[in-house]
Amino acid sequence: MPMEKSSAGLSKSCILIIVIASVERFAYKGVASNLVTYLTDVVNFSNSSAAKSLSSWVGFTSMLPLISAILADSYWDRYYTIVASSFIYVVGLVGLTLWALLFTWMPASSLFLPLYLISIGQGGYNPSLQAFGADQLQMDENLSCGKDEKTKFFQWWYFGICSGSLLGNSLMSYIQDNISWSLGFTIPTIAMKVASFKPSKWLHRSCFHRKTAHCRKIQKKWNLSWKKNHFEMIMKFQTSENKSQPIRNQPATFFTKQGMTMKRNIGKSFEIPPAMLQSTITISIILLMPLYDKLIIPILRVLTRDDKGITVLQRIGIGMLLSIVAMVVAALVESKRLEIERKGIELATESQLSEMHLSVFWLLPQYILLGISDVFTVVGMQEFFYTEVPASMRTIGIALYLSVFGVGSFLGAILITIVEFVIKLKGHKCSWFSDNMKEARLDNYYWFLAVLSSISFLMFVLLCKYYNGASASASVGNNSK
């Protein structure tokens, strides 16, 4: 019998895996989003040490899937990789919770043992789970699966993980700051334990689990038939995406610094925390994603005169353009903020100056644009890296997509270092990233990112002209099954 479908057009097994992914994101964000506060306020790290430690952990976590995915596709299988890595993931979270309970007797360096266990667990869990979820669309022989089903799966996957992230960012941060850190780590641990329970009656295991020897033969055929220049083109696409990803680092860093200097009061008593505006990105995604098929695609069909609306690569390109627009808007808003600051210093007293500040809500457009950009870019990248690699390498494809964010994070840090070095070399006294926000020139940095991302976009467009896709190669693998 064919798999039973939900109203969303996905099978129950796909829906279940999306829910599992959402719970995992809740657990991860429940730990990661507020970890810098824990390191500084509880473990007594300095701000710089906490930032470096956290950046190293996030970068390692984002890059590790490249290794685990190769092992999953070459030697293990996706189902067993999920089972084993979820166990390591839970052990890491349990260790973190115990560390929070016993931290007064623990050396600070020992905290990183459970944290890096979480990284190792997540490195195998996330790419395997996403590839395994997409595999569900093809596991039932009576179910025909086209690109529309895959696109829908990746859209709802992203909707699910954004929903889990939003809950983890907001709820767990409040519990950790106002109730208890140990409770704040216990809840994500329980959530991940729940996510690691997989009712197998709804899950169709991949061919690697059911026909390992046969699938290895398929893999050899893939390796022979899949052209080297095709893989090189995919890596070039990844490189162009890496260069645009430093934009994604801004909401948690310099956007927040902007917000700290702006008017944040609602009424007389409530003051908006600047970091809370990061939720606007996730909310934008959650609100827009269900409308994508119902509203955006019909409009695009009219504009492009194509039944599909847009291709995957066009979807990624639209997202890249929107992120560039977001940087331009951010630069203009920051320029306006600096102009008001300088006029206020010259013309007003301190009390008058506070009234002249821009409202923090001026930052909303740049946050919302980045959220809309993600609906196009992130979902497009997920589908591209899954579908454009051989079936035997699809976990690696998802890992390549995940590594984009890790490389983008490292690249963002390198760019800041280079900019500071060049500014000092030219003899300028004030850094673009000065702690004094009246002297900082974040607007110049935003313009720099906009220009860099525009170059990346042009590279992407050029690559698209010479890229024919993997459809020809894909038929070889499909015929081998």
CSV table of C-alpha atoms in Angstrom, one decimal:
chain,number,residue,atom,x,y,z
A,1,MET,CA,0.0,0.0,0.0
A,2,PRO,CA,1.2,3.5,-0.7
A,3,MET,CA,2.2,5.7,2.2
A,4,GLU,CA,-0.7,7.7,3.7
A,5,LYS,CA,-0.4,11.4,3.0
A,6,SER,CA,-1.3,14.4,5.1
A,7,SER,CA,-3.1,17.5,3.9
A,8,ALA,CA,0.3,19.0,3.3
A,9,GLY,CA,1.0,16.4,0.6
A,10,LEU,CA,3.7,14.6,2.7
A,11,SER,CA,3.6,11.1,4.1
A,12,LYS,CA,3.2,10.5,7.8
A,13,SER,CA,6.8,9.4,8.0
A,14,CYS,CA,8.0,12.7,6.5
A,15,ILE,CA,5.8,14.7,8.9
A,16,LEU,CA,7.2,12.6,11.9
A,17,ILE,CA,10.8,13.3,10.9
A,18,ILE,CA,10.1,17.0,10.5
A,19,VAL,CA,8.6,17.0,14.0
A,20,ILE,CA,11.7,15.2,15.3
A,21,ALA,CA,13.9,17.8,13.6
A,22,SER,CA,11.9,20.6,15.2
A,23,VAL,CA,12.3,19.1,18.7
A,24,GLU,CA,16.1,18.7,18.1
A,25,ARG,CA,16.3,22.4,17.1
A,26,PHE,CA,14.5,23.4,20.3
A,27,ALA,CA,17.0,21.4,22.3
A,28,TYR,CA,20.0,22.8,20.5
A,29,LYS,CA,18.9,26.4,20.5
A,30,GLY,CA,17.8,26.0,24.1
A,31,VAL,CA,21.5,25.5,24.9
A,32,ALA,CA,23.4,27.5,22.3
A,33,SER,CA,21.4,30.7,22.1
A,34,ASN,CA,22.2,31.8,25.6
A,35,LEU,CA,25.5,29.9,26.2
A,36,VAL,CA,27.6,33.1,26.0
A,37,THR,CA,25.7,34.4,29.1
A,38,TYR,CA,26.4,31.2,30.9
A,39,LEU,CA,30.1,31.3,30.1
A,40,THR,CA,30.4,34.9,31.4
A,41,ASP,CA,27.9,35.1,34.3
A,42,VAL,CA,28.3,31.6,35.8
A,43,VAL,CA,31.7,30.2,34.6
A,44,ASN,CA,33.3,33.6,34.9
A,45,PHE,CA,34.9,33.7,31.4
A,46,SER,CA,35.9,37.1,30.1
A,47,ASN,CA,33.8,38.5,27.2
A,48,SER,CA,36.6,37.8,24.7
A,49,SER,CA,37.3,34.3,26.0
A,50,ALA,CA,33.6,33.4,26.0
A,51,ALA,CA,33.1,34.8,22.4
A,52,LYS,CA,36.2,32.9,21.1
A,53,SER,CA,35.1,29.7,22.9
A,54,LEU,CA,31.6,29.9,21.6
A,55,SER,CA,32.7,30.8,18.0
A,56,SER,CA,35.1,27.8,18.0
A,57,TRP,CA,32.3,25.5,19.2
A,58,VAL,CA,29.7,26.7,16.7
A,59,GLY,CA,32.3,26.5,13.8
A,60,PHE,CA,33.3,23.0,14.8
A,61,THR,CA,29.6,22.0,15.1
A,62,SER,CA,28.8,23.3,11.6
A,63,MET,CA,31.8,21.8,9.9
A,64,LEU,CA,31.7,18.3,11.5
A,65,PRO,CA,28.9,17.0,9.3
A,66,LEU,CA,31.3,16.9,6.4
A,67,ILE,CA,33.2,14.1,8.1
A,68,SER,CA,30.3,12.2,9.6
A,69,ALA,CA,28.4,12.3,6.3
A,70,ILE,CA,31.2,10.7,4.4
A,71,LEU,CA,31.3,7.9,7.0
A,72,ALA,CA,27.4,7.6,6.9
A,73,ASP,CA,27.3,7.3,3.1
A,74,SER,CA,30.4,5.2,2.6
A,75,TYR,CA,30.5,2.7,5.5
A,76,TRP,CA,27.4,3.0,7.7
A,77,ASP,CA,23.8,3.8,6.8
A,78,ARG,CA,21.6,6.8,7.6
A,79,TYR,CA,19.2,5.0,9.9
A,80,TYR,CA,21.9,3.6,12.2
A,81,THR,CA,23.9,6.9,12.0
A,82,ILE,CA,20.8,8.7,13.4
A,83,VAL,CA,20.4,6.1,16.2
A,84,ALA,CA,24.1,6.2,17.2
A,85,SER,CA,24.6,9.9,17.0
A,86,SER,CA,21.3,10.7,18.9
A,87,PHE,CA,22.7,8.6,21.7
A,88,ILE,CA,26.0,10.6,21.8
A,89,TYR,CA,23.9,13.8,21.5
A,90,VAL,CA,21.8,12.9,24.6
A,91,VAL,CA,24.9,11.8,26.6
A,92,GLY,CA,26.4,15.3,25.9
A,93,LEU,CA,23.2,17.1,27.1
A,94,VAL,CA,23.1,14.9,30.2
A,95,GLY,CA,26.7,15.7,30.9
A,96,LEU,CA,26.0,19.4,30.4
A,97,THR,CA,23.1,19.3,32.9
A,98,LEU,CA,25.2,17.4,35.5
A,99,TRP,CA,28.0,20.0,35.0
A,100,ALA,CA,25.5,22.8,35.7
A,101,LEU,CA,24.5,21.1,38.9
A,102,LEU,CA,28.1,20.4,40.0
A,103,PHE,CA,29.9,23.3,38.5
A,104,THR,CA,31.3,24.6,41.8
A,105,TRP,CA,33.4,21.4,42.0
A,106,MET,CA,34.3,21.2,38.3
A,107,PRO,CA,37.3,22.8,36.5
A,108,ALA,CA,36.0,25.3,33.9
A,109,SER,CA,37.8,23.5,31.0
A,110,SER,CA,35.8,20.3,31.7
A,111,LEU,CA,32.6,22.1,30.5
A,112,PHE,CA,33.8,21.6,26.9
A,113,LEU,CA,33.7,17.8,27.1
A,114,PRO,CA,29.9,17.6,27.1
A,115,LEU,CA,29.7,20.6,24.7
A,116,TYR,CA,31.9,18.8,22.1
A,117,LEU,CA,30.0,15.6,22.7
A,118,ILE,CA,26.9,17.5,21.6
A,119,SER,CA,28.8,18.7,18.5
A,120,ILE,CA,29.8,15.1,17.6
A,121,GLY,CA,26.2,13.9,18.1
A,122,GLN,CA,24.7,16.7,16.1
A,123,GLY,CA,27.3,16.3,13.4
A,124,GLY,CA,26.1,12.8,12.6
A,125,TYR,CA,22.4,13.4,13.5
A,126,ASN,CA,21.4,16.5,11.4
A,127,PRO,CA,22.6,15.6,7.9
A,128,SER,CA,21.6,12.0,8.2
A,129,LEU,CA,18.1,12.9,9.5
A,130,GLN,CA,17.4,15.4,6.8
A,131,ALA,CA,18.6,13.1,4.0
A,132,PHE,CA,16.7,10.2,5.6
A,133,GLY,CA,13.6,12.3,5.7
A,134,ALA,CA,13.8,13.2,2.0
A,135,ASP,CA,14.5,9.5,1.3
A,136,GLN,CA,11.0,8.7,2.7
A,137,LEU,CA,9.5,10.2,-0.5
A,138,GLN,CA,11.1,7.4,-2.6
A,139,MET,CA,11.0,4.4,-0.3
A,140,ASP,CA,7.5,3.2,-1.2
A,141,GLU,CA,7.6,1.7,-4.7
A,142,ASN,CA,3.9,2.6,-5.3
A,143,LEU,CA,4.6,6.3,-4.5
A,144,SER,CA,5.8,8.4,-7.4
A,145,CYS,CA,8.0,11.3,-6.2
A,146,GLY,CA,8.7,14.4,-8.2
A,147,LYS,CA,10.5,17.6,-7.6
A,148,ASP,CA,7.3,19.2,-6.2
A,149,GLU,CA,7.2,16.7,-3.3
A,150,LYS,CA,10.9,17.3,-2.6
A,151,THR,CA,10.5,21.0,-2.6
A,152,LYS,CA,7.5,20.8,-0.3
A,153,PHE,CA,9.5,18.5,2.1
A,154,PHE,CA,12.4,21.0,2.3
A,155,GLN,CA,10.0,23.9,2.8
A,156,TRP,CA,8.2,22.2,5.7
A,157,TRP,CA,11.5,21.0,7.1
A,158,TYR,CA,12.7,24.5,7.4
A,159,PHE,CA,9.4,25.6,8.8
A,160,GLY,CA,9.7,22.9,11.4
A,161,ILE,CA,13.3,23.7,12.5
A,162,CYS,CA,12.5,27.5,12.6
A,163,SER,CA,9.5,26.8,14.9
A,164,GLY,CA,11.7,24.7,17.2
A,165,SER,CA,14.4,27.4,17.2
A,166,LEU,CA,12.0,30.2,18.0
A,167,LEU,CA,10.7,28.3,21.1
A,168,GLY,CA,14.2,27.3,22.2
A,169,ASN,CA,15.5,30.9,21.8
A,170,SER,CA,12.7,32.5,23.7
A,171,LEU,CA,11.4,30.1,26.3
A,172,MET,CA,14.8,28.5,27.4
A,173,SER,CA,16.6,31.9,27.6
A,174,TYR,CA,13.9,33.1,30.0
A,175,ILE,CA,14.1,30.0,32.2
A,176,GLN,CA,17.9,30.1,32.3
A,177,ASP,CA,18.1,33.8,33.2
A,178,ASN,CA,15.2,33.9,35.7
A,179,ILE,CA,14.8,30.4,37.2
A,180,SER,CA,17.7,28.0,36.9
A,181,TRP,CA,20.5,27.1,34.6
A,182,SER,CA,20.2,23.4,35.5
A,183,LEU,CA,16.5,23.4,34.7
A,184,GLY,CA,17.3,25.3,31.5
A,185,PHE,CA,19.6,22.5,30.4
A,186,THR,CA,17.4,19.7,31.7
A,187,ILE,CA,14.4,20.6,29.5
A,188,PRO,CA,16.5,20.5,26.3
A,189,THR,CA,17.9,17.1,27.4
A,190,ILE,CA,14.5,15.6,27.9
A,191,ALA,CA,13.4,17.1,24.5
A,192,MET,CA,16.3,15.5,22.7
A,193,LYS,CA,15.6,12.2,24.4
A,194,VAL,CA,12.0,12.4,23.1
A,195,ALA,CA,13.4,13.3,19.6
A,196,SER,CA,15.6,10.2,19.7
A,197,PHE,CA,12.5,7.9,20.0
A,198,LYS,CA,11.5,7.0,16.4
A,199,PRO,CA,8.4,4.9,15.9
A,200,SER,CA,9.8,2.6,13.2
A,201,LYS,CA,6.4,1.5,11.9
A,202,TRP,CA,6.1,4.9,10.1
A,203,LEU,CA,9.6,5.1,8.9
A,204,HIS,CA,10.8,3.5,5.7
A,205,ARG,CA,14.5,2.7,6.1
A,206,SER,CA,16.9,3.6,3.3
A,207,CYS,CA,18.3,1.2,0.8
A,208,PHE,CA,21.6,1.3,2.7
A,209,HIS,CA,19.9,-0.4,5.6
A,210,ARG,CA,17.9,-2.9,3.6
A,211,LYS,CA,20.3,-3.7,0.7
A,212,THR,CA,23.8,-2.6,1.8
A,213,ALA,CA,25.7,-4.7,-0.8
A,214,HIS,CA,23.5,-3.7,-3.6
A,215,CYS,CA,23.7,-0.1,-2.7
A,216,ARG,CA,27.5,-0.2,-2.6
A,217,LYS,CA,27.4,-1.5,-6.2
A,218,ILE,CA,25.2,1.5,-7.1
A,219,GLN,CA,27.6,3.8,-5.4
A,220,LYS,CA,30.5,2.5,-7.5
A,221,LYS,CA,28.4,3.1,-10.7
A,222,TRP,CA,27.7,6.6,-9.4
A,223,ASN,CA,31.4,7.3,-8.9
A,224,LEU,CA,32.1,6.1,-12.4
A,225,SER,CA,29.2,7.9,-14.1
A,226,TRP,CA,29.2,11.2,-12.1
A,227,LYS,CA,31.5,13.6,-13.9
A,228,LYS,CA,34.3,15.3,-12.0
A,229,ASN,CA,33.5,18.7,-13.4
A,230,HIS,CA,29.9,18.3,-12.1
A,231,PHE,CA,31.2,18.0,-8.5
A,232,GLU,CA,33.6,20.9,-9.1
A,233,MET,CA,30.7,23.1,-10.2
A,234,ILE,CA,28.8,22.2,-7.0
A,235,MET,CA,31.8,23.2,-4.9
A,236,LYS,CA,32.0,26.5,-6.8
A,237,PHE,CA,28.3,27.1,-6.0
A,238,GLN,CA,29.1,26.4,-2.4
A,239,THR,CA,32.0,28.8,-2.5
A,240,SER,CA,29.8,31.6,-3.8
A,241,GLU,CA,27.3,30.9,-1.1
A,242,ASN,CA,30.0,31.0,1.6
A,243,LYS,CA,30.9,34.5,0.6
A,244,SER,CA,27.3,35.7,1.1
A,245,GLN,CA,26.9,34.0,4.5
A,246,PRO,CA,28.8,36.6,6.7
A,247,ILE,CA,25.6,38.6,6.3
A,248,ARG,CA,23.8,36.0,8.4
A,249,ASN,CA,26.2,36.7,11.3
A,250,GLN,CA,25.0,40.3,11.7
A,251,PRO,CA,21.7,39.9,13.6
A,252,ALA,CA,23.4,38.3,16.6
A,253,THR,CA,26.3,40.8,16.6
A,254,PHE,CA,26.3,44.2,15.1
A,255,PHE,CA,22.5,44.5,14.6
A,256,THR,CA,22.2,43.9,18.3
A,257,LYS,CA,24.9,46.6,19.0
A,258,GLN,CA,22.8,49.0,16.9
A,259,GLY,CA,19.7,48.3,18.9
A,260,MET,CA,21.4,48.9,22.2
A,261,THR,CA,21.9,52.6,21.3
A,262,MET,CA,18.3,53.1,20.1
A,263,LYS,CA,15.1,54.0,21.8
A,264,ARG,CA,13.7,50.7,23.1
A,265,ASN,CA,10.9,51.8,25.5
A,266,ILE,CA,7.3,50.6,25.1
A,267,GLY,CA,5.3,52.7,27.5
A,268,LYS,CA,7.1,53.8,30.7
A,269,SER,CA,8.1,50.4,32.2
A,270,PHE,CA,9.0,47.9,29.5
A,271,GLU,CA,12.2,48.0,27.5
A,272,ILE,CA,12.8,45.7,24.5
A,273,PRO,CA,15.9,43.6,24.8
A,274,PRO,CA,17.8,44.2,21.4
A,275,ALA,CA,18.5,40.5,21.0
A,276,MET,CA,14.8,39.8,21.0
A,277,LEU,CA,14.5,41.3,17.5
A,278,GLN,CA,16.4,38.3,16.2
A,279,SER,CA,13.1,36.4,16.7
A,280,THR,CA,11.7,38.6,13.9
A,281,ILE,CA,13.7,36.6,11.4
A,282,THR,CA,12.3,33.3,12.5
A,283,ILE,CA,8.7,34.7,12.8
A,284,SER,CA,9.0,36.1,9.2
A,285,ILE,CA,10.0,32.6,8.0
A,286,ILE,CA,7.2,30.8,10.0
A,287,LEU,CA,4.6,33.3,8.6
A,288,LEU,CA,5.8,33.3,5.0
A,289,MET,CA,6.6,29.6,4.5
A,290,PRO,CA,3.0,28.4,4.4
A,291,LEU,CA,2.2,31.1,1.9
A,292,TYR,CA,5.0,30.2,-0.4
A,293,ASP,CA,3.1,27.7,-2.5
A,294,LYS,CA,-0.3,29.4,-2.2
A,295,LEU,CA,0.8,33.0,-2.9
A,296,ILE,CA,4.4,33.4,-4.0
A,297,ILE,CA,4.6,30.6,-6.6
A,298,PRO,CA,1.4,31.6,-8.4
A,299,ILE,CA,2.7,35.2,-8.7
A,300,LEU,CA,6.0,33.9,-10.0
A,301,ARG,CA,4.3,31.7,-12.5
A,302,VAL,CA,2.6,34.8,-14.0
A,303,LEU,CA,5.9,36.7,-14.1
A,304,THR,CA,8.1,33.9,-15.5
A,305,ARG,CA,5.3,32.2,-17.6
A,306,ASP,CA,6.6,28.9,-16.3
A,307,ASP,CA,4.4,26.3,-14.6
A,308,LYS,CA,7.1,25.6,-12.0
A,309,GLY,CA,7.4,29.3,-11.1
A,310,ILE,CA,11.1,29.3,-10.5
A,311,THR,CA,14.0,26.8,-10.5
A,312,VAL,CA,16.0,25.9,-7.4
A,313,LEU,CA,18.9,28.0,-8.5
A,314,GLN,CA,16.6,31.0,-9.3
A,315,ARG,CA,15.2,30.6,-5.8
A,316,ILE,CA,18.7,30.7,-4.3
A,317,GLY,CA,19.5,33.8,-6.4
A,318,ILE,CA,16.4,35.7,-5.3
A,319,GLY,CA,17.4,35.0,-1.7
A,320,MET,CA,20.9,36.3,-2.3
A,321,LEU,CA,19.5,39.5,-3.8
A,322,LEU,CA,17.2,40.0,-0.8
A,323,SER,CA,20.1,39.6,1.6
A,324,ILE,CA,22.0,42.3,-0.3
A,325,VAL,CA,19.0,44.6,-0.1
A,326,ALA,CA,18.9,43.9,3.7
A,327,MET,CA,22.5,45.1,4.0
A,328,VAL,CA,21.7,48.3,2.0
A,329,VAL,CA,18.8,49.0,4.3
A,330,ALA,CA,20.9,48.3,7.4
A,331,ALA,CA,23.6,50.7,6.1
A,332,LEU,CA,21.1,53.5,5.5
A,333,VAL,CA,19.5,53.1,8.9
A,334,GLU,CA,22.9,53.1,10.6
A,335,SER,CA,23.8,56.2,8.7
A,336,LYS,CA,20.6,57.9,9.9
A,337,ARG,CA,21.3,56.8,13.5
A,338,LEU,CA,24.8,58.3,13.4
A,339,GLU,CA,23.6,61.5,11.8
A,340,ILE,CA,21.0,62.0,14.7
A,341,GLU,CA,23.7,61.1,17.3
A,342,ARG,CA,26.0,63.8,15.9
A,343,LYS,CA,23.4,66.4,15.7
A,344,GLY,CA,22.2,65.6,19.2
A,345,ILE,CA,25.7,66.0,20.6
A,346,GLU,CA,25.9,69.5,19.0
A,347,LEU,CA,22.4,70.8,19.7
A,348,ALA,CA,20.9,69.0,22.7
A,349,THR,CA,21.3,68.2,26.3
A,350,GLU,CA,21.6,64.5,27.4
A,351,SER,CA,17.9,64.3,28.2
A,352,GLN,CA,16.9,65.8,24.9
A,353,LEU,CA,19.4,63.5,23.1
A,354,SER,CA,17.6,60.4,24.5
A,355,GLU,CA,14.3,61.7,23.0
A,356,MET,CA,16.1,62.2,19.6
A,357,HIS,CA,17.3,58.6,19.3
A,358,LEU,CA,15.8,56.5,16.5
A,359,SER,CA,13.3,53.9,17.6
A,360,VAL,CA,14.6,50.3,17.6
A,361,PHE,CA,11.7,49.4,15.3
A,362,TRP,CA,13.7,51.1,12.5
A,363,LEU,CA,15.8,47.9,12.5
A,364,LEU,CA,12.8,45.6,11.8
A,365,PRO,CA,13.0,45.9,7.9
A,366,GLN,CA,16.5,44.6,7.8
A,367,TYR,CA,15.5,41.7,10.1
A,368,ILE,CA,12.4,40.9,8.1
A,369,LEU,CA,14.3,41.0,4.8
A,370,LEU,CA,16.8,38.5,6.0
A,371,GLY,CA,13.9,36.3,7.1
A,372,ILE,CA,12.3,36.4,3.7
A,373,SER,CA,15.7,35.9,2.1
A,374,ASP,CA,16.1,32.7,4.1
A,375,VAL,CA,12.8,31.3,2.8
A,376,PHE,CA,14.3,31.4,-0.7
A,377,THR,CA,18.0,30.8,-0.1
A,378,VAL,CA,18.1,28.2,2.7
A,379,VAL,CA,15.3,26.0,1.4
A,380,GLY,CA,16.8,26.3,-2.1
A,381,MET,CA,20.2,25.2,-0.9
A,382,GLN,CA,18.8,22.3,1.0
A,383,GLU,CA,17.1,21.0,-2.1
A,384,PHE,CA,20.0,21.8,-4.4
A,385,PHE,CA,22.6,20.0,-2.4
A,386,TYR,CA,20.3,17.0,-1.8
A,387,THR,CA,19.1,16.5,-5.4
A,388,GLU,CA,22.3,17.4,-7.3
A,389,VAL,CA,24.5,14.7,-5.8
A,390,PRO,CA,24.3,11.0,-6.4
A,391,ALA,CA,21.8,9.0,-4.3
A,392,SER,CA,24.7,7.3,-2.5
A,393,MET,CA,26.1,10.7,-1.4
A,394,ARG,CA,23.0,12.6,-0.3
A,395,THR,CA,24.0,12.7,3.4
A,396,ILE,CA,27.2,14.4,2.1
A,397,GLY,CA,25.1,16.8,0.1
A,398,ILE,CA,23.2,17.9,3.2
A,399,ALA,CA,26.5,18.2,5.0
A,400,LEU,CA,27.8,20.5,2.3
A,401,TYR,CA,24.7,22.7,2.8
A,402,LEU,CA,25.3,22.8,6.6
A,403,SER,CA,29.0,23.5,6.2
A,404,VAL,CA,28.1,26.7,4.3
A,405,PHE,CA,27.1,28.3,7.6
A,406,GLY,CA,30.2,27.2,9.4
A,407,VAL,CA,32.5,28.5,6.7
A,408,GLY,CA,30.4,31.8,6.6
A,409,SER,CA,30.9,32.2,10.3
A,410,PHE,CA,34.7,31.7,10.1
A,411,LEU,CA,34.8,34.0,7.0
A,412,GLY,CA,32.9,36.7,8.9
A,413,ALA,CA,35.5,36.7,11.7
A,414,ILE,CA,38.3,36.9,9.2
A,415,LEU,CA,36.7,39.8,7.4
A,416,ILE,CA,36.5,41.8,10.7
A,417,THR,CA,40.2,41.1,11.4
A,418,ILE,CA,41.2,42.2,7.9
A,419,VAL,CA,39.1,45.4,8.0
A,420,GLU,CA,40.6,46.3,11.4
A,421,PHE,CA,44.1,45.6,10.1
A,422,VAL,CA,43.6,47.8,7.0
A,423,ILE,CA,42.1,50.7,9.1
A,424,LYS,CA,45.1,50.6,11.4
A,425,LEU,CA,47.5,50.4,8.5
A,426,LYS,CA,45.9,53.6,7.0
A,427,GLY,CA,46.4,55.4,10.4
A,428,HIS,CA,42.8,55.9,11.3
A,429,LYS,CA,42.2,56.3,15.0
A,430,CYS,CA,38.7,55.1,15.2
A,431,SER,CA,37.7,51.5,14.2
A,432,TRP,CA,34.6,50.7,12.3
A,433,PHE,CA,33.8,48.4,15.2
A,434,SER,CA,34.6,50.8,18.0
A,435,ASP,CA,32.9,50.1,21.4
A,436,ASN,CA,31.8,53.7,21.4
A,437,MET,CA,28.8,53.5,19.0
A,438,LYS,CA,29.0,57.3,18.4
A,439,GLU,CA,32.4,56.7,16.7
A,440,ALA,CA,31.8,53.3,15.1
A,441,ARG,CA,31.1,53.2,11.4
A,442,LEU,CA,29.0,50.0,11.0
A,443,ASP,CA,27.4,51.6,8.0
A,444,ASN,CA,30.7,51.4,6.1
A,445,TYR,CA,31.0,47.7,7.1
A,446,TYR,CA,27.4,47.0,5.9
A,447,TRP,CA,28.2,48.7,2.6
A,448,PHE,CA,31.3,46.5,2.4
A,449,LEU,CA,29.3,43.4,2.9
A,450,ALA,CA,26.7,44.5,0.4
A,451,VAL,CA,29.5,45.0,-2.3
A,452,LEU,CA,31.1,41.7,-1.4
A,453,SER,CA,27.8,39.9,-1.6
A,454,SER,CA,27.0,41.5,-4.9
A,455,ILE,CA,30.3,40.1,-6.3
A,456,SER,CA,29.3,36.7,-4.9
A,457,PHE,CA,25.9,37.1,-6.6
A,458,LEU,CA,27.5,37.9,-9.9
A,459,MET,CA,29.7,34.8,-9.6
A,460,PHE,CA,26.6,32.7,-8.8
A,461,VAL,CA,24.8,34.0,-11.9
A,462,LEU,CA,27.8,33.2,-14.0
A,463,LEU,CA,28.0,29.7,-12.6
A,464,CYS,CA,24.3,29.2,-13.3
A,465,LYS,CA,24.9,29.9,-17.0
A,466,TYR,CA,27.3,27.0,-17.3
A,467,TYR,CA,25.5,24.6,-15.0
A,468,ASN,CA,23.3,21.9,-16.5
A,469,GLY,CA,22.4,20.0,-13.4
A,470,ALA,CA,22.7,16.4,-12.4
A,471,SER,CA,19.6,15.1,-14.0
A,472,ALA,CA,21.6,13.1,-16.6
A,473,SER,CA,23.7,11.5,-13.9
A,474,ALA,CA,20.7,11.0,-11.7
A,475,SER,CA,19.1,8.7,-14.3
A,476,VAL,CA,22.1,6.4,-14.1
A,477,GLY,CA,21.6,5.9,-10.3
A,478,ASN,CA,17.8,5.5,-10.6
A,479,ASN,CA,18.1,2.9,-13.4
A,480,SER,CA,20.6,0.9,-11.2
A,481,LYS,CA,18.1,0.4,-8.4
